[in-house]
Short mmCIF file of C-alpha atoms and ligand atoms in Angstrom, two decimals:
data_model
loop_
_atom_site.label_atom_id
_atom_site.label_comp_id
_atom_site.label_asym_id
_atom_site.label_seq_id
_atom_site.Cartn_x
_atom_site.Cartn_y
_atom_site.Cartn_z
CA MET A 1484 -94.86 -70.14 -61.80
CA ALA A 1485 -94.55 -66.38 -63.60
CA GLU A 1486 -91.66 -64.74 -62.48
CA LYS A 1487 -92.02 -61.61 -59.69
CA PRO A 1488 -91.89 -58.69 -61.07
CA LEU A 1489 -88.70 -55.99 -60.16
CA VAL A 1490 -89.51 -53.38 -62.31
CA GLY A 1491 -93.10 -51.47 -62.28
CA ILE A 1492 -94.89 -49.63 -65.17
CA ILE A 1493 -97.51 -47.29 -64.94
CA MET A 1494 -98.54 -44.74 -66.69
CA GLY A 1495 -101.24 -42.18 -66.71
CA SER A 1496 -103.48 -44.08 -69.19
CA LYS A 1497 -103.89 -46.21 -71.84
CA SER A 1498 -102.86 -43.61 -74.86
CA ASP A 1499 -99.46 -43.62 -73.77
CA PHE A 1500 -98.99 -47.73 -73.85
CA PRO A 1501 -97.83 -46.34 -77.50
CA VAL A 1502 -94.48 -45.10 -75.88
CA MET A 1503 -94.24 -46.89 -72.81
CA LYS A 1504 -94.39 -50.54 -74.84
CA ASP A 1505 -90.76 -49.36 -76.11
CA ALA A 1506 -89.66 -49.71 -71.58
CA VAL A 1507 -91.74 -53.88 -71.93
CA ASP A 1508 -90.24 -54.55 -75.14
CA ILE A 1509 -86.20 -54.01 -73.51
CA LEU A 1510 -86.90 -55.18 -70.37
CA SER A 1511 -88.31 -58.27 -71.89
CA GLU A 1512 -85.35 -58.17 -74.39
CA PHE A 1513 -82.79 -58.45 -70.82
CA GLY A 1514 -84.60 -61.20 -69.71
CA ILE A 1515 -86.67 -58.99 -66.44
CA ALA A 1516 -89.40 -59.76 -65.49
CA CYS A 1517 -92.18 -56.23 -65.13
CA ASP A 1518 -95.55 -55.51 -63.44
CA VAL A 1519 -97.17 -53.14 -66.15
CA ASP A 1520 -100.88 -51.26 -65.08
CA ILE A 1521 -103.35 -47.57 -65.79
CA VAL A 1522 -102.43 -45.40 -62.54
CA SER A 1523 -103.51 -41.83 -63.05
CA ALA A 1524 -102.05 -39.01 -60.76
CA HIS A 1525 -105.36 -37.18 -61.11
CA ARG A 1526 -108.38 -39.94 -62.35
CA THR A 1527 -107.27 -42.61 -59.74
CA PRO A 1528 -105.02 -40.73 -56.62
CA GLU A 1529 -105.59 -43.44 -53.98
CA LYS A 1530 -104.16 -46.14 -56.96
CA MET A 1531 -101.63 -43.83 -56.66
CA MET A 1532 -100.97 -43.51 -53.92
CA ASP A 1533 -101.35 -47.51 -52.72
CA TYR A 1534 -99.33 -48.68 -55.98
CA ALA A 1535 -96.25 -46.26 -54.77
CA ALA A 1536 -96.93 -47.12 -50.83
CA SER A 1537 -96.89 -50.66 -51.44
CA ALA A 1538 -94.62 -51.49 -54.61
CA TYR A 1539 -91.23 -51.83 -52.48
CA ASP A 1540 -92.80 -54.63 -50.15
CA ASN A 1541 -93.84 -56.19 -53.55
CA GLY A 1542 -90.77 -56.73 -54.76
CA LEU A 1543 -90.40 -54.77 -57.13
CA LYS A 1544 -86.76 -52.28 -57.35
CA VAL A 1545 -87.45 -49.57 -60.14
CA ILE A 1546 -90.25 -48.01 -61.01
CA ILE A 1547 -91.20 -46.21 -64.64
CA ALA A 1548 -94.09 -43.88 -64.86
CA GLY A 1549 -95.06 -42.36 -67.69
CA ALA A 1550 -97.31 -39.54 -67.99
CA GLY A 1551 -98.14 -36.62 -71.35
CA GLY A 1552 -99.11 -32.89 -70.61
CA ALA A 1553 -99.57 -31.99 -66.72
CA ALA A 1554 -97.24 -34.90 -66.02
CA HIS A 1555 -97.42 -34.64 -62.32
CA LEU A 1556 -97.17 -39.11 -61.56
CA PRO A 1557 -93.71 -39.97 -61.76
CA GLY A 1558 -93.31 -36.92 -59.12
CA MET A 1559 -95.98 -37.96 -56.94
CA VAL A 1560 -95.25 -41.60 -56.90
CA ALA A 1561 -91.66 -40.70 -55.89
CA SER A 1562 -92.85 -38.72 -53.08
CA VAL A 1563 -94.10 -41.64 -51.85
CA THR A 1564 -91.43 -44.00 -51.97
CA THR A 1565 -87.79 -44.88 -51.61
CA LEU A 1566 -87.63 -47.12 -54.23
CA PRO A 1567 -85.30 -45.04 -57.82
CA VAL A 1568 -88.09 -43.93 -59.97
CA VAL A 1569 -87.31 -43.15 -63.88
CA GLY A 1570 -89.89 -40.66 -65.47
CA VAL A 1571 -90.66 -40.52 -69.25
CA PRO A 1572 -92.84 -37.49 -70.46
CA VAL A 1573 -95.29 -38.10 -72.93
CA LYS A 1574 -96.42 -35.93 -76.01
CA SER A 1575 -99.50 -36.92 -75.53
CA SER A 1576 -103.00 -35.49 -77.04
CA ASN A 1577 -102.74 -32.64 -74.29
CA SER A 1578 -99.30 -31.81 -74.47
CA ILE A 1579 -98.52 -29.08 -76.09
CA ASP A 1580 -95.40 -29.30 -77.23
CA GLY A 1581 -93.98 -32.57 -75.07
CA TRP A 1582 -92.12 -29.44 -73.28
CA ASP A 1583 -95.15 -29.00 -70.40
CA SER A 1584 -94.07 -32.84 -69.44
CA ILE A 1585 -90.89 -32.63 -69.93
CA LEU A 1586 -90.73 -30.18 -66.74
CA SER A 1587 -93.27 -30.94 -65.29
CA ILE A 1588 -91.13 -34.69 -64.68
CA LEU A 1589 -87.83 -32.89 -64.84
CA GLN A 1590 -87.92 -29.88 -62.45
CA MET A 1591 -89.03 -31.98 -59.34
CA PRO A 1592 -88.39 -29.96 -55.63
CA GLY A 1593 -84.63 -31.15 -53.72
CA GLY A 1594 -85.23 -34.21 -51.45
CA VAL A 1595 -87.78 -36.35 -54.81
CA PRO A 1596 -85.41 -37.23 -58.02
CA VAL A 1597 -86.94 -38.70 -60.76
CA ALA A 1598 -84.54 -39.64 -63.02
CA THR A 1599 -86.08 -38.27 -65.80
CA VAL A 1600 -85.13 -39.54 -69.86
CA ALA A 1601 -85.47 -37.75 -73.24
CA LEU A 1602 -89.71 -37.48 -74.70
CA ASN A 1603 -90.90 -40.44 -75.22
CA ALA A 1604 -88.02 -42.35 -74.34
CA ALA A 1605 -89.15 -44.66 -72.94
CA LYS A 1606 -87.13 -47.43 -73.81
CA ASN A 1607 -83.85 -45.54 -72.52
CA ALA A 1608 -86.02 -45.65 -69.23
CA GLY A 1609 -85.97 -49.37 -69.74
CA ILE A 1610 -82.36 -49.88 -69.88
CA LEU A 1611 -81.79 -47.10 -66.80
CA ALA A 1612 -83.86 -49.69 -64.63
CA ALA A 1613 -81.84 -52.51 -66.41
CA GLN A 1614 -78.42 -51.11 -65.63
CA ILE A 1615 -80.45 -50.64 -61.61
CA ILE A 1616 -81.33 -53.69 -61.78
CA GLY A 1617 -77.74 -54.82 -63.51
CA THR A 1618 -76.22 -53.98 -60.16
CA PHE A 1619 -77.49 -57.35 -57.94
CA ASP A 1620 -78.00 -58.98 -60.63
CA SER A 1621 -74.39 -60.90 -62.74
CA ASP A 1622 -76.68 -61.89 -65.65
CA VAL A 1623 -78.41 -58.81 -66.38
CA GLN A 1624 -75.13 -57.13 -65.97
CA ASP A 1625 -73.70 -59.64 -69.04
CA ARG A 1626 -76.40 -59.03 -71.06
CA LEU A 1627 -75.72 -55.28 -70.61
CA LYS A 1628 -72.22 -55.65 -71.61
CA ALA A 1629 -72.97 -58.12 -74.87
CA TYR A 1630 -76.24 -54.72 -75.52
CA LYS A 1631 -73.21 -51.91 -75.57
CA GLU A 1632 -70.94 -54.17 -77.42
CA SER A 1633 -74.04 -54.54 -79.56
CA LEU A 1634 -74.16 -50.84 -79.70
CA LYS A 1635 -70.15 -50.30 -80.48
CA GLU A 1636 -70.99 -52.75 -83.29
CA LYS A 1637 -73.69 -51.23 -85.07
CA VAL A 1638 -71.98 -47.72 -85.07
CA ALA A 1639 -68.62 -50.01 -87.14
CA GLN A 1640 -70.79 -50.80 -89.08
CA MET A 1641 -72.19 -47.77 -89.68
CA SER A 1642 -68.51 -46.27 -90.13
CA ARG A 1643 -67.33 -49.40 -92.80
CA ASP A 1644 -70.76 -48.32 -94.62
CA ILE A 1645 -70.48 -44.90 -95.09
CA GLN A 1646 -66.64 -45.18 -95.80
CA SER A 1647 -67.44 -47.66 -98.90
CA GLU A 1648 -70.06 -45.18 -100.60
C1 LIG B 2690 -102.06 -37.99 -68.74
O1 LIG B 2690 -102.79 -37.05 -69.36
C2 LIG B 2690 -101.86 -39.84 -69.21
O2 LIG B 2690 -100.65 -39.63 -69.35
C3 LIG B 2690 -101.54 -38.21 -70.66
O3 LIG B 2690 -100.22 -39.02 -71.14
C4 LIG B 2690 -102.85 -37.40 -71.24
C5 LIG B 2690 -104.15 -38.05 -71.79
O4 LIG B 2690 -104.84 -39.04 -71.52
P1 LIG B 2690 -105.60 -39.35 -72.28
O5 LIG B 2690 -107.32 -38.05 -71.98
O6 LIG B 2690 -105.96 -40.12 -73.83
O7 LIG B 2690 -107.05 -40.56 -71.48
O8 LIG B 2690 -102.16 -37.65 -67.48
#
């Protein structure tokens, strides 16, 4: 039987998927099951409300929501659920320069936080979600520690490389 998803990854359009796939991939590296769907704040508002209202009961621990342009999906989902929401601003075809997506997700009113990552930074959203799961899952915690070590080793290698040039 497939593992129950702990992270819900949603995005406003399939056109966001090339960016959002980075979150799917890193979560799979950490061995965390996720559920991926297209949920649009503007085009499927009822689906968005249902998704957000039932996310906790469906066993999700974190929601990653990505959208571009007038990116209302992460904030609207956060307004309904008590789960942590990580927002990914996507530089989409209807983004002016990406700032519209960033600010729509970042500038939430007090009381309704969205943990906003950098433009197109779905990988970081996945890592942040894994870190939340890692607070109560020791296997994930161990994988995160190994990941941090691998980052250190990468920089150490760069340092050796530049010194030998
Ligand atoms: C947003 O509009 C979506 O999240 C996407 O980033 C953008 C463009 O959507 P499509 O026109 O490609 O469906 O709501």
